[in-house]
PDB file of C-alpha atoms in Angstrom:
ATOM      1  CA  MET A 722       0.000   0.000   0.000  1.00  0.00           C
ATOM      2  CA  HIS A 723       1.530   3.301  -1.135  1.00  0.00           C
ATOM      3  CA  GLY A 724       0.516   6.859  -0.320  1.00  0.00           C
ATOM      4  CA  THR A 725       0.914   9.665   2.093  1.00  0.00           C
ATOM      5  CA  VAL A 726      -0.927   9.709   5.452  1.00  0.00           C
ATOM      6  CA  ARG A 727      -1.367  12.702   7.711  1.00  0.00           C
ATOM      7  CA  PHE A 728      -0.945  12.148  11.404  1.00  0.00           C
ATOM      8  CA  SER A 729      -1.998  14.237  14.344  1.00  0.00           C
ATOM      9  CA  LEU A 730       1.384  15.478  15.511  1.00  0.00           C
ATOM     10  CA  ARG A 731       2.232  18.195  17.892  1.00  0.00           C
ATOM     11  CA  ARG A 732       5.373  20.115  18.776  1.00  0.00           C
ATOM     12  CA  PRO A 733       5.869  23.268  20.713  1.00  0.00           C
ATOM     13  CA  ASP A 734       7.543  25.172  17.887  1.00  0.00           C
ATOM     14  CA  ARG A 735       5.167  23.892  15.122  1.00  0.00           C
ATOM     15  CA  GLY A 736       7.872  21.711  13.368  1.00  0.00           C
ATOM     16  CA  ARG A 737       7.119  19.388  10.426  1.00  0.00           C
ATOM     17  CA  LEU A 738       7.654  15.654   9.904  1.00  0.00           C
ATOM     18  CA  GLU A 739       9.075  14.151   6.776  1.00  0.00           C
ATOM     19  CA  GLU A 740       7.176  11.087   5.722  1.00  0.00           C
ATOM     20  CA  ALA A 741       7.993   8.484   3.094  1.00  0.00           C
ATOM     21  CA  TRP A 742       7.543   4.812   2.413  1.00  0.00           C
ATOM     22  CA  GLY A 743      10.620   2.814   3.060  1.00  0.00           C
ATOM     23  CA  SER A 744      11.984  -0.052   0.920  1.00  0.00           C
ATOM     24  CA  LYS A 745      11.162  -2.582   3.580  1.00  0.00           C
ATOM     25  CA  GLY A 746       7.441  -2.291   3.132  1.00  0.00           C
ATOM     26  CA  TYR A 747       6.702   0.171   5.866  1.00  0.00           C
ATOM     27  CA  MET A 748       6.614   3.907   6.087  1.00  0.00           C
ATOM     28  CA  GLU A 749       9.418   5.834   7.697  1.00  0.00           C
ATOM     29  CA  VAL A 750       8.732   9.069   9.413  1.00  0.00           C
ATOM     30  CA  ARG A 751      11.806  11.102  10.053  1.00  0.00           C
ATOM     31  CA  GLN A 752      11.401  13.324  12.975  1.00  0.00           C
ATOM     32  CA  LEU A 753      12.836  16.748  12.859  1.00  0.00           C
ATOM     33  CA  PRO A 754      14.367  18.044  16.001  1.00  0.00           C
ATOM     34  CA  HIS A 755      12.069  18.942  18.886  1.00  0.00           C
ATOM     35  CA  PHE A 756       8.959  17.286  17.228  1.00  0.00           C
ATOM     36  CA  HIS A 757       6.819  14.976  19.349  1.00  0.00           C
ATOM     37  CA  VAL A 758       4.214  12.471  18.255  1.00  0.00           C
ATOM     38  CA  ALA A 759       0.761  13.259  19.557  1.00  0.00           C
ATOM     39  CA  PRO A 760      -0.515  10.873  22.201  1.00  0.00           C
ATOM     40  CA  CYS A 761      -3.322   9.675  19.920  1.00  0.00           C
ATOM     41  CA  CYS A 762      -0.770   8.167  17.532  1.00  0.00           C
ATOM     42  CA  LYS A 763       1.722   6.684  19.951  1.00  0.00           C
ATOM     43  CA  SER A 764      -0.158   3.417  20.177  1.00  0.00           C
ATOM     44  CA  LEU A 765      -0.027   3.046  16.403  1.00  0.00           C
ATOM     45  CA  SER A 766       3.732   3.520  16.000  1.00  0.00           C
ATOM     46  CA  THR A 767       7.038   2.296  17.222  1.00  0.00           C
ATOM     47  CA  ALA A 768      10.070   4.503  17.324  1.00  0.00           C
ATOM     48  CA  ASN A 769      13.517   3.412  16.188  1.00  0.00           C
ATOM     49  CA  PRO A 770      15.886   4.602  18.893  1.00  0.00           C
ATOM     50  CA  ARG A 771      18.838   4.793  16.516  1.00  0.00           C
ATOM     51  CA  THR A 772      17.292   6.621  13.611  1.00  0.00           C
ATOM     52  CA  GLY A 773      14.454   8.394  15.473  1.00  0.00           C
ATOM     53  CA  SER A 774      11.905   7.211  12.840  1.00  0.00           C
ATOM     54  CA  ILE A 775       8.344   5.906  13.479  1.00  0.00           C
ATOM     55  CA  LYS A 776       7.236   2.732  11.788  1.00  0.00           C
ATOM     56  CA  VAL A 777       3.513   2.235  10.994  1.00  0.00           C
ATOM     57  CA  SER A 778       2.359  -1.189   9.860  1.00  0.00           C
ATOM     58  CA  SER A 779      -0.184  -1.748   7.078  1.00  0.00           C
ATOM     59  CA  GLY A 780      -2.576  -3.348   9.585  1.00  0.00           C
ATOM     60  CA  ASP A 781      -2.605  -0.190  11.615  1.00  0.00           C
ATOM     61  CA  LEU A 782      -3.308   1.779   8.498  1.00  0.00           C
ATOM     62  CA  GLU A 783      -6.208  -0.486   7.685  1.00  0.00           C
ATOM     63  CA  ASN A 784      -7.561   0.035  11.175  1.00  0.00           C
ATOM     64  CA  ILE A 785      -7.187   3.757  10.744  1.00  0.00           C
ATOM     65  CA  ALA A 786      -8.916   3.590   7.369  1.00  0.00           C
ATOM     66  CA  ALA A 787     -11.732   1.532   8.853  1.00  0.00           C
ATOM     67  CA  GLU A 788     -12.079   3.984  11.711  1.00  0.00           C
ATOM     68  CA  LEU A 789     -12.134   6.870   9.268  1.00  0.00           C
ATOM     69  CA  LYS A 790     -14.745   5.059   7.195  1.00  0.00           C
ATOM     70  CA  ARG A 791     -16.837   4.485  10.286  1.00  0.00           C
ATOM     71  CA  LEU A 792     -16.500   8.127  11.251  1.00  0.00           C
ATOM     72  CA  SER A 793     -17.361   9.128   7.689  1.00  0.00           C
ATOM     73  CA  ALA A 794     -20.485   6.960   7.840  1.00  0.00           C
ATOM     74  CA  GLN A 795     -21.432   8.590  11.114  1.00  0.00           C
ATOM     75  CA  MET A 796     -20.843  11.995   9.584  1.00  0.00           C
ATOM     76  CA  GLU A 797     -23.227  11.120   6.745  1.00  0.00           C
ATOM     77  CA  VAL A 798     -26.112  10.680   9.170  1.00  0.00           C
ATOM     78  CA  LEU A 799     -25.221  13.885  10.990  1.00  0.00           C
ATOM     79  CA  PRO A 800     -27.479  16.139   8.810  1.00  0.00           C
ATOM     80  CA  ALA A 801     -30.388  13.809   9.468  1.00  0.00           C
ATOM     81  CA  LEU A 802     -29.619  13.952  13.175  1.00  0.00           C
ATOM     82  CA  ILE A 803     -29.505  17.730  12.997  1.00  0.00           C
ATOM     83  CA  GLU A 804     -32.902  17.771  11.264  1.00  0.00           C
ATOM     84  CA  ASN A 805     -34.260  15.421  13.910  1.00  0.00           C
ATOM     85  CA  ILE A 806     -32.909  17.697  16.611  1.00  0.00           C
ATOM     86  CA  LYS A 807     -34.530  20.697  14.926  1.00  0.00           C
ATOM     87  CA  ALA A 808     -37.811  18.778  14.690  1.00  0.00           C
ATOM     88  CA  ILE A 809     -37.522  17.883  18.364  1.00  0.00           C
ATOM     89  CA  GLN A 810     -36.843  21.531  19.192  1.00  0.00           C
ATOM     90  CA  THR A 811     -39.920  22.540  17.183  1.00  0.00           C
ATOM     91  CA  GLU A 812     -41.998  19.950  19.013  1.00  0.00           C
ATOM     92  CA  LEU A 813     -40.608  21.203  22.303  1.00  0.00           C
ATOM     93  CA  MET A 814     -41.664  24.728  21.388  1.00  0.00           C
ATOM     94  CA  GLU A 815     -45.115  23.430  20.498  1.00  0.00           C
ATOM     95  CA  LEU A 816     -45.210  21.547  23.777  1.00  0.00           C
ATOM     96  CA  ARG A 817     -44.304  24.751  25.596  1.00  0.00           C
ATOM     97  CA  ALA A 818     -47.185  26.501  23.816  1.00  0.00           C
ATOM     98  CA  ILE A 819     -49.495  23.612  24.727  1.00  0.00           C
ATOM     99  CA  ARG A 820     -48.228  23.806  28.287  1.00  0.00           C
ATOM    100  CA  THR A 821     -49.073  27.512  28.327  1.00  0.00           C
ATOM    101  CA  GLU A 822     -52.524  26.721  26.944  1.00  0.00           C
ATOM    102  CA  PHE A 823     -52.955  24.044  29.597  1.00  0.00           C
ATOM    103  CA  SER A 824     -51.944  26.550  32.242  1.00  0.00           C
ATOM    104  CA  ASP A 825     -54.516  29.015  30.913  1.00  0.00           C
ATOM    105  CA  MET A 826     -57.089  26.232  30.739  1.00  0.00           C
ATOM    106  CA  LYS A 827     -56.258  25.206  34.297  1.00  0.00           C
ATOM    107  CA  ALA A 828     -56.738  28.796  35.435  1.00  0.00           C
ATOM    108  CA  SER A 829     -60.056  28.940  33.568  1.00  0.00           C
ATOM    109  CA  ILE A 830     -61.167  25.646  35.116  1.00  0.00           C
ATOM    110  CA  GLU A 831     -60.223  26.908  38.562  1.00  0.00           C
ATOM    111  CA  PHE A 832     -62.199  30.099  37.898  1.00  0.00           C
ATOM    112  CA  VAL A 833     -65.197  28.075  36.721  1.00  0.00           C
ATOM    113  CA  HIS A 834     -64.832  25.822  39.758  1.00  0.00           C
ATOM    114  CA  GLU A 835     -64.859  28.814  42.077  1.00  0.00           C
ATOM    115  CA  ALA A 836     -67.846  30.240  40.210  1.00  0.00           C
ATOM    116  CA  MET A 837     -69.638  26.894  40.516  1.00  0.00           C
ATOM    117  CA  GLU A 838     -68.931  26.774  44.236  1.00  0.00           C
ATOM    118  CA  SER A 839     -70.300  30.297  44.578  1.00  0.00           C
ATOM    119  CA  LEU A 840     -73.329  29.375  42.481  1.00  0.00           C
ATOM    120  CA  THR A 841     -73.858  26.205  44.512  1.00  0.00           C
ATOM    121  CA  CYS A 842     -73.771  28.280  47.674  1.00  0.00           C
ATOM    122  CA  LYS A 843     -76.305  30.723  46.221  1.00  0.00           C
ATOM    123  CA  VAL A 844     -78.529  27.851  45.073  1.00  0.00           C
ATOM    124  CA  SER A 845     -78.380  26.386  48.566  1.00  0.00           C
ATOM    125  CA  ILE A 846     -79.416  29.749  50.011  1.00  0.00           C
ATOM    126  CA  LEU A 847     -82.222  30.008  47.433  1.00  0.00           C
ATOM    127  CA  GLU A 848     -83.401  26.510  48.326  1.00  0.00           C
ATOM    128  CA  GLN A 849     -83.591  27.536  51.963  1.00  0.00           C
ATOM    129  CA  ASP A 850     -85.448  30.691  50.946  1.00  0.00           C
ATOM    130  CA  ILE A 851     -87.839  28.633  48.813  1.00  0.00           C
ATOM    131  CA  ILE A 852     -88.489  26.304  51.737  1.00  0.00           C
ATOM    132  CA  SER A 853     -89.100  29.333  53.937  1.00  0.00           C
ATOM    133  CA  VAL A 854     -91.374  30.935  51.317  1.00  0.00           C
ATOM    134  CA  LYS A 855     -93.251  27.655  50.886  1.00  0.00           C
ATOM    135  CA  LYS A 856     -93.754  27.425  54.623  1.00  0.00           C
ATOM    136  CA  THR A 857     -94.861  31.057  54.668  1.00  0.00           C
ATOM    137  CA  LYS A 858     -97.224  30.343  51.768  1.00  0.00           C
ATOM    138  CA  ASP A 859     -98.656  27.370  53.644  1.00  0.00           C
ATOM    139  CA  ASP A 860     -99.075  29.562  56.704  1.00  0.00           C
ATOM    140  CA  VAL A 861    -100.732  32.257  54.579  1.00  0.00           C
ATOM    141  CA  ASN A 862    -103.073  29.683  53.024  1.00  0.00           C
ATOM    142  CA  THR A 863    -103.931  28.390  56.479  1.00  0.00           C
ATOM    143  CA  LEU A 864    -104.549  31.911  57.744  1.00  0.00           C
ATOM    144  CA  GLN A 865    -106.545  32.771  54.626  1.00  0.00           C
ATOM    145  CA  HIS A 866    -108.695  29.697  55.147  1.00  0.00           C
ATOM    146  CA  ARG A 867    -109.231  30.687  58.762  1.00  0.00           C
ATOM    147  CA  VAL A 868    -110.061  34.270  57.750  1.00  0.00           C
ATOM    148  CA  GLU A 869    -112.548  33.029  55.142  1.00  0.00           C
ATOM    149  CA  LYS A 870    -114.083  30.760  57.734  1.00  0.00           C
ATOM    150  CA  LEU A 871    -114.327  33.637  60.205  1.00  0.00           C
ATOM    151  CA  GLU A 872    -115.782  35.906  57.516  1.00  0.00           C
ATOM    152  CA  ASN A 873    -118.386  33.275  56.674  1.00  0.00           C
ATOM    153  CA  LEU A 874    -119.228  32.878  60.347  1.00  0.00           C
ATOM    154  CA  HIS A 875    -119.479  36.648  60.712  1.00  0.00           C
ATOM    155  CA  HIS A 876    -121.673  36.890  57.634  1.00  0.00           C
ATOM    156  CA  GLU A 877    -123.903  34.072  58.831  1.00  0.00           C
ATOM    157  CA  SER A 878    -124.167  35.753  62.216  1.00  0.00           C
ATOM    158  CA  GLU A 879    -124.986  39.093  60.590  1.00  0.00           C
ATOM    159  CA  GLN A 880    -127.622  37.508  58.371  1.00  0.00           C
ATOM    160  CA  ARG A 881    -129.027  35.581  61.320  1.00  0.00           C
ATOM    161  CA  SER A 882    -129.446  38.836  63.223  1.00  0.00           C
ATOM    162  CA  ARG A 883    -131.723  39.993  60.367  1.00  0.00           C
ATOM    163  CA  MET A 884    -133.855  36.876  60.268  1.00  0.00           C
ATOM    164  CA  ASN A 885    -136.855  38.697  61.774  1.00  0.00           C
ATOM    165  CA  ASN A 886    -136.417  41.865  59.695  1.00  0.00           C
ATOM    166  CA  ILE A 887    -138.694  43.017  56.876  1.00  0.00           C
ATOM    167  CA  GLU A 888    -137.229  45.293  54.210  1.00  0.00           C
ATOM    168  CA  ILE A 889    -139.681  47.699  52.542  1.00  0.00           C
ATOM    169  CA  LYS A 890    -138.360  49.474  49.472  1.00  0.00           C
ATOM    170  CA  GLY A 891    -139.964  52.224  47.354  1.00  0.00           C
ATOM    171  CA  VAL A 892    -141.935  54.177  49.977  1.00  0.00           C
ATOM    172  CA  PRO A 893    -141.374  57.940  49.421  1.00  0.00           C
ATOM    173  CA  MET A 894    -139.912  59.901  52.319  1.00  0.00           C
ATOM    174  CA  THR A 895    -141.939  62.706  53.963  1.00  0.00           C
ATOM    175  CA  ASN A 896    -141.133  65.028  56.842  1.00  0.00           C
ATOM    176  CA  SER A 897    -144.125  64.040  58.957  1.00  0.00           C
ATOM    177  CA  GLU A 898    -144.180  60.295  58.205  1.00  0.00           C
ATOM    178  CA  ASN A 899    -145.032  57.699  60.834  1.00  0.00           C
ATOM    179  CA  LEU A 900    -143.312  54.427  60.012  1.00  0.00           C
ATOM    180  CA  PHE A 901    -145.582  52.369  62.304  1.00  0.00           C
ATOM    181  CA  THR A 902    -148.586  53.756  60.434  1.00  0.00           C
ATOM    182  CA  ILE A 903    -147.011  52.901  57.057  1.00  0.00           C
ATOM    183  CA  VAL A 904    -146.338  49.294  58.182  1.00  0.00           C
ATOM    184  CA  ALA A 905    -149.891  49.018  59.524  1.00  0.00           C
ATOM    185  CA  LYS A 906    -151.368  50.305  56.196  1.00  0.00           C
ATOM    186  CA  ILE A 907    -149.279  47.814  54.207  1.00  0.00           C
ATOM    187  CA  GLY A 908    -150.427  45.003  56.533  1.00  0.00           C
ATOM    188  CA  ASP A 909    -154.050  45.972  55.960  1.00  0.00           C
ATOM    189  CA  ILE A 910    -153.605  46.073  52.157  1.00  0.00           C
ATOM    190  CA  ILE A 911    -151.909  42.647  51.935  1.00  0.00           C
ATOM    191  CA  LYS A 912    -154.271  41.267  54.590  1.00  0.00           C
ATOM    192  CA  CYS A 913    -151.483  40.378  57.034  1.00  0.00           C
ATOM    193  CA  PRO A 914    -151.493  43.023  59.758  1.00  0.00           C
ATOM    194  CA  ILE A 915    -148.764  43.056  62.404  1.00  0.00           C
ATOM    195  CA  PRO A 916    -149.796  44.265  65.861  1.00  0.00           C
ATOM    196  CA  LYS A 917    -147.743  47.191  67.080  1.00  0.00           C
ATOM    197  CA  ASP A 918    -146.735  45.295  70.192  1.00  0.00           C
ATOM    198  CA  LYS A 919    -145.183  42.608  67.923  1.00  0.00           C
ATOM    199  CA  ILE A 920    -142.829  45.124  66.342  1.00  0.00           C
ATOM    200  CA  ASN A 921    -139.367  45.585  67.894  1.00  0.00           C
ATOM    201  CA  TYR A 922    -138.504  48.703  65.892  1.00  0.00           C
ATOM    202  CA  VAL A 923    -139.098  50.460  62.564  1.00  0.00           C
ATOM    203  CA  ALA A 924    -136.433  52.668  60.959  1.00  0.00           C
ATOM    204  CA  ARG A 925    -135.150  53.936  57.682  1.00  0.00           C
ATOM    205  CA  VAL A 926    -131.639  52.871  56.627  1.00  0.00           C
ATOM    206  CA  PRO A 927    -129.501  54.423  53.881  1.00  0.00           C
ATOM    207  CA  MET A 928    -129.135  52.666  50.549  1.00  0.00           C
ATOM    208  CA  ARG A 929    -125.708  51.964  49.103  1.00  0.00           C
ATOM    209  CA  ASN A 930    -126.385  53.621  45.729  1.00  0.00           C
ATOM    210  CA  ASP A 931    -129.110  56.109  46.673  1.00  0.00           C
ATOM    211  CA  LYS A 932    -128.578  58.675  49.416  1.00  0.00           C
ATOM    212  CA  LEU A 933    -131.923  60.437  48.866  1.00  0.00           C
ATOM    213  CA  ASN A 934    -134.178  57.432  49.331  1.00  0.00           C
ATOM    214  CA  LYS A 935    -133.917  55.107  52.312  1.00  0.00           C
ATOM    215  CA  ASN A 936    -135.477  51.706  52.802  1.00  0.00           C
ATOM    216  CA  ILE A 937    -137.701  50.913  55.763  1.00  0.00           C
ATOM    217  CA  ILE A 938    -136.576  48.094  58.073  1.00  0.00           C
ATOM    218  CA  CYS A 939    -139.225  46.605  60.343  1.00  0.00           C
ATOM    219  CA  SER A 940    -138.046  44.120  62.986  1.00  0.00           C
ATOM    220  CA  VAL A 941    -140.759  41.825  64.388  1.00  0.00           C
ATOM    221  CA  HIS A 942    -140.777  39.389  67.306  1.00  0.00           C
ATOM    222  CA  ASN A 943    -140.224  36.177  65.378  1.00  0.00           C
ATOM    223  CA  ASN A 944    -139.466  34.718  61.970  1.00  0.00           C
ATOM    224  CA  TYR A 945    -143.016  33.425  61.513  1.00  0.00           C
ATOM    225  CA  LEU A 946    -144.489  36.916  61.557  1.00  0.00           C
ATOM    226  CA  LYS A 947    -141.838  38.075  59.090  1.00  0.00           C
ATOM    227  CA  SER A 948    -142.345  35.113  56.730  1.00  0.00           C
ATOM    228  CA  ASP A 949    -146.137  35.485  56.718  1.00  0.00           C
ATOM    229  CA  PHE A 950    -145.875  39.226  56.019  1.00  0.00           C
ATOM    230  CA  VAL A 951    -143.382  38.782  53.153  1.00  0.00           C
ATOM    231  CA  SER A 952    -145.370  35.893  51.617  1.00  0.00           C
ATOM    232  CA  ALA A 953    -148.593  37.911  51.713  1.00  0.00           C
ATOM    233  CA  ALA A 954    -146.817  40.862  50.071  1.00  0.00           C
ATOM    234  CA  LYS A 955    -145.525  38.590  47.244  1.00  0.00           C
ATOM    235  CA  LYS A 956    -149.092  37.512  46.490  1.00  0.00           C
ATOM    236  CA  HIS A 957    -150.289  41.129  46.386  1.00  0.00           C
ATOM    237  CA  LYS A 958    -148.508  42.292  43.248  1.00  0.00           C
ATOM    238  CA  ASN A 959    -148.139  45.875  42.033  1.00  0.00           C
ATOM    239  CA  LEU A 960    -148.318  47.545  45.438  1.00  0.00           C
ATOM    240  CA  LYS A 961    -147.924  51.287  44.804  1.00  0.00           C
ATOM    241  CA  SER A 962    -147.070  54.248  47.026  1.00  0.00           C
ATOM    242  CA  SER A 963    -150.403  55.786  46.076  1.00  0.00           C
ATOM    243  CA  ASP A 964    -152.099  52.819  47.775  1.00  0.00           C
ATOM    244  CA  LEU A 965    -150.680  54.188  51.023  1.00  0.00           C
ATOM    245  CA  GLY A 966    -152.022  57.679  50.394  1.00  0.00           C
ATOM    246  CA  LEU A 967    -148.608  58.995  49.385  1.00  0.00           C
ATOM    247  CA  GLN A 968    -147.684  61.014  46.327  1.00  0.00           C
ATOM    248  CA  GLY A 969    -146.158  59.310  43.336  1.00  0.00           C
ATOM    249  CA  ASP A 970    -146.685  55.968  41.701  1.00  0.00           C
ATOM    250  CA  ASN A 971    -143.634  54.102  42.981  1.00  0.00           C
ATOM    251  CA  THR A 972    -143.737  50.309  43.140  1.00  0.00           C
ATOM    252  CA  ILE A 973    -143.236  49.035  46.667  1.00  0.00           C
ATOM    253  CA  TYR A 974    -141.106  45.907  47.177  1.00  0.00           C
ATOM    254  CA  ILE A 975    -141.217  43.851  50.367  1.00  0.00           C
ATOM    255  CA  ASN A 976    -138.464  41.273  50.985  1.00  0.00           C
ATOM    256  CA  ASP A 977    -136.309  39.584  53.568  1.00  0.00           C
ATOM    257  CA  HIS A 978    -133.647  41.885  54.957  1.00  0.00           C
ATOM    258  CA  LEU A 979    -130.480  40.538  53.301  1.00  0.00           C
ATOM    259  CA  THR A 980    -126.917  41.532  54.045  1.00  0.00           C
ATOM    260  CA  LEU A 981    -125.058  43.509  51.390  1.00  0.00           C
ATOM    261  CA  GLN A 982    -123.076  40.380  50.485  1.00  0.00           C
ATOM    262  CA  ASN A 983    -126.233  38.347  49.955  1.00  0.00           C
ATOM    263  CA  LYS A 984    -127.844  41.155  47.952  1.00  0.00           C
ATOM    264  CA  MET A 985    -124.887  41.169  45.576  1.00  0.00           C
ATOM    265  CA  LEU A 986    -124.997  37.376  45.388  1.00  0.00           C
ATOM    266  CA  LEU A 987    -128.738  37.538  44.630  1.00  0.00           C
ATOM    267  CA  ASN A 988    -128.197  39.974  41.743  1.00  0.00           C
ATOM    268  CA  LYS A 989    -125.503  37.728  40.222  1.00  0.00           C
ATOM    269  CA  THR A 990    -127.733  34.699  40.682  1.00  0.00           C
ATOM    270  CA  LYS A 991    -130.659  36.381  38.909  1.00  0.00           C
ATOM    271  CA  THR A 992    -128.499  37.388  35.944  1.00  0.00           C
ATOM    272  CA  GLN A 993    -126.764  34.041  35.467  1.00  0.00           C
ATOM    273  CA  ALA A 994    -129.829  31.910  36.203  1.00  0.00           C
ATOM    274  CA  LYS A 995    -131.962  33.757  33.630  1.00  0.00           C
ATOM    275  CA  ASP A 996    -129.187  33.454  31.046  1.00  0.00           C
ATOM    276  CA  ARG A 997    -129.237  29.676  31.559  1.00  0.00           C
ATOM    277  CA  GLY A 998    -132.982  29.286  31.412  1.00  0.00           C
ATOM    278  CA  PHE A 999    -133.852  28.942  35.110  1.00  0.00           C
ATOM    279  CA  GLU A1000    -137.504  29.826  35.660  1.00  0.00           C
ATOM    280  CA  HIS A1001    -137.611  30.259  39.443  1.00  0.00           C
ATOM    281  CA  ILE A1002    -135.406  32.405  41.696  1.00  0.00           C
ATOM    282  CA  TRP A1003    -136.580  33.208  45.220  1.00  0.00           C
ATOM    283  CA  ILE A1004    -135.630  34.013  48.808  1.00  0.00           C
ATOM    284  CA  GLN A1005    -136.755  31.879  51.705  1.00  0.00           C
ATOM    285  CA  GLY A1006    -135.524  32.370  55.262  1.00  0.00           C
ATOM    286  CA  CYS A1007    -132.860  34.799  53.957  1.00  0.00           C
ATOM    287  CA  ASN A1008    -131.529  32.016  51.722  1.00  0.00           C
ATOM    288  CA  ILE A1009    -131.270  32.129  47.915  1.00  0.00           C
ATOM    289  CA  PHE A1010    -132.817  29.289  45.889  1.00  0.00           C
ATOM    290  CA  ILE A1011    -133.133  28.573  42.163  1.00  0.00           C
ATOM    291  CA  ARG A1012    -135.049  25.964  40.164  1.00  0.00           C
ATOM    292  CA  LYS A1013    -134.820  25.132  36.472  1.00  0.00           C
ATOM    293  CA  ASN A1014    -138.560  24.401  36.162  1.00  0.00           C
ATOM    294  CA  ASN A1015    -141.487  23.165  38.224  1.00  0.00           C
ATOM    295  CA  THR A1016    -140.257  19.556  38.190  1.00  0.00           C
ATOM    296  CA  SER A1017    -136.572  20.277  38.837  1.00  0.00           C
ATOM    297  CA  PRO A1018    -135.018  20.126  42.305  1.00  0.00           C
ATOM    298  CA  ARG A1019    -134.316  23.411  44.032  1.00  0.00           C
ATOM    299  CA  LEU A1020    -130.702  24.500  44.404  1.00  0.00           C
ATOM    300  CA  HIS A1021    -129.397  26.468  47.375  1.00  0.00           C
ATOM    301  CA  ILE A1022    -126.951  29.235  46.420  1.00  0.00           C
ATOM    302  CA  LYS A1023    -124.798  30.066  49.429  1.00  0.00           C
ATOM    303  CA  ASN A1024    -121.799  31.675  47.736  1.00  0.00           C
ATOM    304  CA  GLU A1025    -120.138  32.321  44.383  1.00  0.00           C
ATOM    305  CA  GLN A1026    -118.656  28.824  44.393  1.00  0.00           C
ATOM    306  CA  ASP A1027    -122.215  27.513  44.185  1.00  0.00           C
ATOM    307  CA  LEU A1028    -122.822  29.809  41.209  1.00  0.00           C
ATOM    308  CA  LYS A1029    -119.847  28.273  39.400  1.00  0.00           C
ATOM    309  CA  LYS A1030    -120.968  24.814  40.425  1.00  0.00           C
ATOM    310  CA  PHE A1031    -124.613  25.080  39.326  1.00  0.00           C
ATOM    311  CA  LEU A1032    -124.555  27.780  36.638  1.00  0.00           C
ATOM    312  CA  SER A1033    -121.199  27.391  34.868  1.00  0.00           C
TER     313      SER A1033
END
C-alpha cells in the first residue's frame, strides 16, 4: 500500500515531519528536532531509537482507514440527526405553547370551579329561601282559610241577626211620616197586619247607591211573623205608594232583609240563572234558591262557588 498519510502530531515550535515509504514495506517518518508524536498516535507507531523514525504497519493503516470510514459513515447521518434535533426543538416549542394553553385552561377551570362553588352556595341559600317561602305560603293559606271561615261565620251571624227583619223598598220619604202607620197600612192592604206590640222597631236605613231614598226596616218578634208578612206581600202584586195615600206611583217591594253580600250574590244569581234558562229564583228564610222548572229540584246558592258549580 503506497501513499501519504497525515498524522496528528504536535510540537511546541510547530515543526514538520518528513514522511515516506521505506523499501522494507513500511513507512518511515523522520522526525525533525524537537517534534513529538501526539498521544493519539503513539499506540499506532514504534520509534527506532537509533534513527528516530516511526514505523507504521499496514494493519494499523487499515484500522485507521476503517475507523475513518466508520466516522465518515457517522458523519453522513449527521445532517439527518440535525434535522431530527430541529424537529424535536420545534416539538418542544409546540409543547411549551401547549403547556401555556394548559396553564390558561387550568386557570379557567379553577375560575369556573370557584364560580360553581359560589353558584352552589347561592342555590343552597335560594333553596332555603324557597323552603321558607313555601312554609310562609302554607301559613298564609292556612290563615286565609281561617279568615274566610271567620268571615263566613261573621256573615252568617250578621244575616241571622236579620232573620226577623222586613225590608220595605220604594216608599217615598216625607217630613211628617209615621213608620208604624205605614207598616200598619201595608199590613191591611196585603191582609197580614202586624200588631204594634209585635214590632221591635221600625227605621229607615240608607241605601248603598241612593242617598236620597232610604229603605224601611221593620223588625218583628219572630221569623213566623216576618215570613207570613213577606209571603202575603208577594201575592199582592203591584203595590204602589199611592195605595198608602202617598204622592207618586212608585212600586213598593217587600223582601227579607239581606246583608249587602247576599244582595250582591242575589243579583248575580238572577243574571246568570236567567241566562241559563232557570224559571224560578226566590228568597226563603234569607236564603237564595233557584229551580230550572217546576219539576226540577231546588238549588241552594250560598256563595259564588255555588254559582260556578250550578250555573257554569
